Coordinates of C-alpha atoms in Angstrom, one line a residue:
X1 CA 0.0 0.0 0.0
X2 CA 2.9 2.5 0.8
X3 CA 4.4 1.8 -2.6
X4 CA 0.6 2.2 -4.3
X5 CA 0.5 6.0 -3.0
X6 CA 4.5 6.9 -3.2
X7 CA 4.7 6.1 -7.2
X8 CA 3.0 9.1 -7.8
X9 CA -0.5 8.2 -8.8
X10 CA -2.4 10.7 -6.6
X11 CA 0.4 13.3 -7.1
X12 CA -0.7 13.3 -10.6
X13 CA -4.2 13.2 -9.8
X14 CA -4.2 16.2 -7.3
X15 CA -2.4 18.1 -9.1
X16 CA -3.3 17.2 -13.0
X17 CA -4.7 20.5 -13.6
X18 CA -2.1 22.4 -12.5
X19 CA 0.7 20.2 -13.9
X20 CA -1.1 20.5 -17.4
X21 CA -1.6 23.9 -17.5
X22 CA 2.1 24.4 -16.9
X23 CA 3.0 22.3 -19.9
X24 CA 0.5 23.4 -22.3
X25 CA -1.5 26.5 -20.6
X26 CA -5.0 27.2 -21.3
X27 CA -8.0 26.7 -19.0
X28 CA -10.0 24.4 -21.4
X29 CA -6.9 22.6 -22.6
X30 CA -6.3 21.6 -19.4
X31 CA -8.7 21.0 -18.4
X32 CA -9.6 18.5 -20.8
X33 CA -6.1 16.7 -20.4
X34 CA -7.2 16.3 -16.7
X35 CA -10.7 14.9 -17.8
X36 CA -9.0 12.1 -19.7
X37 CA -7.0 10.8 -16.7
X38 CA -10.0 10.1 -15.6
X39 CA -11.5 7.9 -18.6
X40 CA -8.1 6.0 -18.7
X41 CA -8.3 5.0 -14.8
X42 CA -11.3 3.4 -15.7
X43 CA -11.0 2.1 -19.3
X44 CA -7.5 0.3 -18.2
X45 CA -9.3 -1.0 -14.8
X46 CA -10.9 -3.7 -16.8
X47 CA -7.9 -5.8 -18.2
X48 CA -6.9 -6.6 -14.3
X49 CA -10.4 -7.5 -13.8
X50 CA -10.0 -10.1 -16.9
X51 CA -6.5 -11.4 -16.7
X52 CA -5.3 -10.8 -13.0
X53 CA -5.6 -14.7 -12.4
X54 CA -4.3 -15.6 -15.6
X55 CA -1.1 -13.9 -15.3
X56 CA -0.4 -13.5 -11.5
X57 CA 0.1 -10.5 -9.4
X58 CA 3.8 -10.1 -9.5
X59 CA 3.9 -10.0 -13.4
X60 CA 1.1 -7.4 -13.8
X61 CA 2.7 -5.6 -11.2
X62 CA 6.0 -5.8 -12.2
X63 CA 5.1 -4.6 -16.1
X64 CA 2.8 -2.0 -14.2
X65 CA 5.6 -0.6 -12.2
X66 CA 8.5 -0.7 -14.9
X67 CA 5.5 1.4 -17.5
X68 CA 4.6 3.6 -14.4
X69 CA 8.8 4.6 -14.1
X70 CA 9.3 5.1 -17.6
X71 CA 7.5 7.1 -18.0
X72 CA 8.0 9.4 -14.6
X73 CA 11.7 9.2 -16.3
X74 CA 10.7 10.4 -19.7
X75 CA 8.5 13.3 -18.4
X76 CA 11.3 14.5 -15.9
X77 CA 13.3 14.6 -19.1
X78 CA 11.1 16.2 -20.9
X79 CA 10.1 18.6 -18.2
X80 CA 13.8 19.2 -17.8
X81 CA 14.8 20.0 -21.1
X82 CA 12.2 22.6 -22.2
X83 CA 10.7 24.2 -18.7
X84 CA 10.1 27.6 -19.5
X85 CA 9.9 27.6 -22.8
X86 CA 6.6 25.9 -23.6
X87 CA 5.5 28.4 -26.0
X88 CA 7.9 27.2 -28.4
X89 CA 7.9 23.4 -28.2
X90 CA 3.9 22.8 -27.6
X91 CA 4.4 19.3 -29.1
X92 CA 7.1 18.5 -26.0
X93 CA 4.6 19.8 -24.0
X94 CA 1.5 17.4 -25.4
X95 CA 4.6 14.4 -25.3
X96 CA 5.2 14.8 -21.8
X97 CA 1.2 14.5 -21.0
X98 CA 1.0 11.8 -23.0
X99 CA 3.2 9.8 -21.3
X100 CA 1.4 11.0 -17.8
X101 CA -1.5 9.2 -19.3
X102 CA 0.3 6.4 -20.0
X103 CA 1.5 6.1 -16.5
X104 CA -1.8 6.6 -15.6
X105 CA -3.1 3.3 -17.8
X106 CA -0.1 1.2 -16.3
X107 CA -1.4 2.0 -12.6
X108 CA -4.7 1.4 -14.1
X109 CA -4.1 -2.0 -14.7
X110 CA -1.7 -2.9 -12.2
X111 CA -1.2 -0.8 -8.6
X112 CA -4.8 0.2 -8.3
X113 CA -6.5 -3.1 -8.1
X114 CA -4.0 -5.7 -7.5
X115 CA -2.7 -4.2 -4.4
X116 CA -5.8 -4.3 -2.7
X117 CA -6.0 -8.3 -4.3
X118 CA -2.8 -8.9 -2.4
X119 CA -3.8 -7.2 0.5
X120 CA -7.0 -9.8 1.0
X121 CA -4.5 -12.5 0.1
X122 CA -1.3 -12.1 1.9
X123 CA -3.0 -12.3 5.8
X124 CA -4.2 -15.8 7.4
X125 CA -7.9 -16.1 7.8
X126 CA -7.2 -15.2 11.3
X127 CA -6.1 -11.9 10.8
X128 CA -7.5 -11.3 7.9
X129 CA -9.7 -8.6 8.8
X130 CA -7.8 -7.0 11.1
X131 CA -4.6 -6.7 8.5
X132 CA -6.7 -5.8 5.8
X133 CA -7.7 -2.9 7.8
X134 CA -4.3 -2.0 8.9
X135 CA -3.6 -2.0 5.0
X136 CA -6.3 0.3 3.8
X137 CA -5.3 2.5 7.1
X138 CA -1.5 2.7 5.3
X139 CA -3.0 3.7 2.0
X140 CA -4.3 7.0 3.4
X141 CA -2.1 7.6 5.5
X142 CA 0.2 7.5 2.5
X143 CA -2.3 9.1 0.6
X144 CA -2.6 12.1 2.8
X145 CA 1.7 12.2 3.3
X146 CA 1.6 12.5 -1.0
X147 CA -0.7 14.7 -0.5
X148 CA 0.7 17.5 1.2
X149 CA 4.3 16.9 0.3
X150 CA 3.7 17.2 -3.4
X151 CA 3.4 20.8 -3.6
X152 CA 6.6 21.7 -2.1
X153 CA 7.9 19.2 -4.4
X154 CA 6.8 20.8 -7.6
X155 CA 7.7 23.9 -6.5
X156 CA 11.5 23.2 -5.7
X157 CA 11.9 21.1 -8.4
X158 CA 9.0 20.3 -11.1
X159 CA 11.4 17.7 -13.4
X160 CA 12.6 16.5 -10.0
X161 CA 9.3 15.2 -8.3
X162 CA 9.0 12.9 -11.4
X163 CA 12.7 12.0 -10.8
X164 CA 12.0 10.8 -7.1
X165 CA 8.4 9.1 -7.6
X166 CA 10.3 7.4 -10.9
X167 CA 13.2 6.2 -8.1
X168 CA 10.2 5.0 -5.6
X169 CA 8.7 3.0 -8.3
X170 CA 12.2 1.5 -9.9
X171 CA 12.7 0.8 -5.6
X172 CA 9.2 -0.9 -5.9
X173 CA 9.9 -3.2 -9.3
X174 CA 12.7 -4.5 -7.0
X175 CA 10.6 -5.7 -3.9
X176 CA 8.3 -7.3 -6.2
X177 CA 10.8 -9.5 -8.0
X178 CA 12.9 -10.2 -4.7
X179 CA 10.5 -10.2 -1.4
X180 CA 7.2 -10.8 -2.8
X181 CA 5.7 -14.2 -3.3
X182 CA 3.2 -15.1 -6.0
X183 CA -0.4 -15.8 -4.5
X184 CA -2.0 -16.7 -7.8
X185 CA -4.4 -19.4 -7.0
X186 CA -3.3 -20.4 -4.0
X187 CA -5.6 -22.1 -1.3
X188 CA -6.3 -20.6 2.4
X189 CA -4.1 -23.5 3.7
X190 CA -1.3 -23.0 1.1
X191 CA -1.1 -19.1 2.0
X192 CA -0.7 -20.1 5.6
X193 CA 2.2 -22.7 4.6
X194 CA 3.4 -19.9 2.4
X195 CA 4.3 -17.5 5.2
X196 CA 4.9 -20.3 8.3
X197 CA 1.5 -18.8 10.2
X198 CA -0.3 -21.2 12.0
X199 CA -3.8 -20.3 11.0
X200 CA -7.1 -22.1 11.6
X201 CA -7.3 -23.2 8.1
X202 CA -4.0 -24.9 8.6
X203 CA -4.8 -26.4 11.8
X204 CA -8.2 -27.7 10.8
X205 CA -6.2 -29.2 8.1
X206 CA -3.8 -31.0 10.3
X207 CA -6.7 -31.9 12.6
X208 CA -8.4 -33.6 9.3
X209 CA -5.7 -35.8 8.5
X210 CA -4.7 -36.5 12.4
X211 CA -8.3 -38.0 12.0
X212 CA -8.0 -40.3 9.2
X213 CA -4.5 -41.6 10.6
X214 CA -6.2 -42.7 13.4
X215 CA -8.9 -44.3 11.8
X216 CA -6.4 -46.2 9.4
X217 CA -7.8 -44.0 6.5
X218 CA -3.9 -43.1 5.5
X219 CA -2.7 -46.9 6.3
X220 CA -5.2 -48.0 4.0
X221 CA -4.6 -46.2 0.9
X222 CA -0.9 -46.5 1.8
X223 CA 0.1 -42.8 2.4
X224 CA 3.1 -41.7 3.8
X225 CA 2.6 -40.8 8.1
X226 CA 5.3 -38.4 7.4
X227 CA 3.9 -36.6 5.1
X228 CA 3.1 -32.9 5.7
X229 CA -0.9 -32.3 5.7
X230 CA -1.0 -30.7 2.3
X231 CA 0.7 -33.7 0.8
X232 CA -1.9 -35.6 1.9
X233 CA -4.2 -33.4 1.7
X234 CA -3.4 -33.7 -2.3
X235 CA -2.9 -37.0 -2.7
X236 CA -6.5 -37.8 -1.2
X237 CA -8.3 -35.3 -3.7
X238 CA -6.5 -36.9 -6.8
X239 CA -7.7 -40.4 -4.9
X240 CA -11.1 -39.6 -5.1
X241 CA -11.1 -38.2 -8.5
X242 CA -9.3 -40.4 -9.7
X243 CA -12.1 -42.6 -8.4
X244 CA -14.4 -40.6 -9.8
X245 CA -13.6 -41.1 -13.2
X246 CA -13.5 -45.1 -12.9
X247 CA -17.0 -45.1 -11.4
X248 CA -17.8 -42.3 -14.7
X249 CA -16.4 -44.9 -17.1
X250 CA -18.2 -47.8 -15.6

C-alpha cells in the first residue's frame, strides 16, 4: 500500500490541472487533459479484472511498475529540457502528458486493483480482517503524506518530483521481484504454509488428516505418516477423483 501511494499516482491526480496547464497553458486545454486521466483510470481498470488470475500478481505488477517509471523518467526529461519555454515546443509539452496518461493506464491496470488483491490475500484467515484494515489505514495515511508533500515538491523542483516518484517506483519493481511471493491461485491452507502462520485453516487441516490416521484411512490407501498435511491433503483429492472417473467410465 505504501508503494501504491509513493509512485506518484495521486500526485498526478491532485495536481493534474495544475501540472497540465504548466505544460500546455490554457483553461480548457487543461482542463480536458485532466478529464482524460480520468476515462483511462477506468477504461484500463478492466484488463486486471480479466486477466489478473491468468497472469499472476507479480507480473502485472512488475510490467505495471516498470510502464509507471518510464514514463515518470521520460517526463522528468522532458520537463527538464524545455521548462520555461513551452510556447515554443507545444508538441514537447502534449509528449510529456501523453506519457502522464500512460502512466496513468499502467497503474490502471496494475497498482490500483492488485494491491488491494494482495492485500486480501497475503494475511491468514485469522487476521485477515484485522490486517486488511491496517492496509487500507497505510493507504491513506500515504495518501494524505503524498498529499501534502507534493506541492513543495513541484515547487523546488518540477522535473525533480518525477525523478523521485520514478526512483520509488524503480525501488518498488525490485521488492516485487525479490521479497514478494506469487499468491495466484493459492488455497487458504497453502497461504498459511506460504508464510509459516499457524492459522485455523492450517490447523483444521492438520486436525483432518490426524483423524483419518487414526482411523487407518492413511494406512489403508498406503500414504506416507510423514507426510506434511498438504501432501496428503493432495494426494487424497486426486484419490477420489481419480475414483471418480473409474466409477464415470463404468
Amino acid at each position: 500500500m505504501t508503494f501504491q501511494q509513493w509512485n506518484g499516482i495521486n500526485a498526478i491526480n491532485y495536481y493534474a490541472p495544475f501540472v497540465f496547464e504548466g505544460l500546455v497553458g490554457g483553461n480548457t486545454t487543461n482542463l480536458l487533459a485532466t478529464g482524460v486521466v480520468g476515462i483511462i483510470e477506468f477504461v484500463f481498470t478492466i484488463p486486471a479484472v480479466l486477466y489478473v488470475d491468468k497472469f499472476g500478481r507479480k507480473t502485472i505488477l512488475i510490467a505495471g511498475a516498470i510502464g509507471m517509471a518510464s514514463c515518470h523518467f521520460i517526463v522528468a526529461g522532458i520537463i527538464g529540457s524545455y521548462s520555461g519555454n513551452w510556447e515554443n515546443h507545444s508538441s514537447a509539452g502534449w509528449a510529456a502528458i501523453v506519457f502522464v496518461w500512460v502512466f496513468i493506464a499502467n497503474f490502471a491496470y496494475s497498482w490500483g486493483p492488485v494491491s488491494w488483491i494482495i492485500a486480501s490475500e497475503v494475511f491468514p484467515l485469522s487476521m485477515r480482517a484485522k490486517g486488511v484494515s491496517l492496509g487500507g489505514s497505510a493507504n491513506w495515511l500515504n495518501n494524505f503524506a503524498v498529499g501534502i508533500s507534493t506541492s513543495p515538491f513541484i515547487e523546488a523542483s518540477d522535473y525533480g518530483t518525477f525523478i523521485f516518484f520514478g526512483c520509488i517506483t524503480t525501488i518498488a519493481v525490485l521488492a516485487v521481484i525479490f521479497f514478494w511471493p506469487e499468491t495466484k491461485g493459492r488455497t487458504l491452507e497453502e497461504m498459511d504454509e506460504l508464510f509459516g502462520s499457524g492459522g485455523f485453516a492450517q490447523r483444521d487441516l492438520e486436525m483432518k488428516n490426524r483423524i483419518e490416521r487414526d482411523i487407518g484411512l492413511t494406512a489403508l490407501l498406503g500414504y506416507d505418516n510423514h507426510e506434511s498435511p498438504m501432501e496428503t491433503d493432495e494426494k487424497l483429492r486426486d484419490t477420489n477423483s481419480e475414483e471418480m472417473v473409474e466409477k464415470r467410465e463404468d
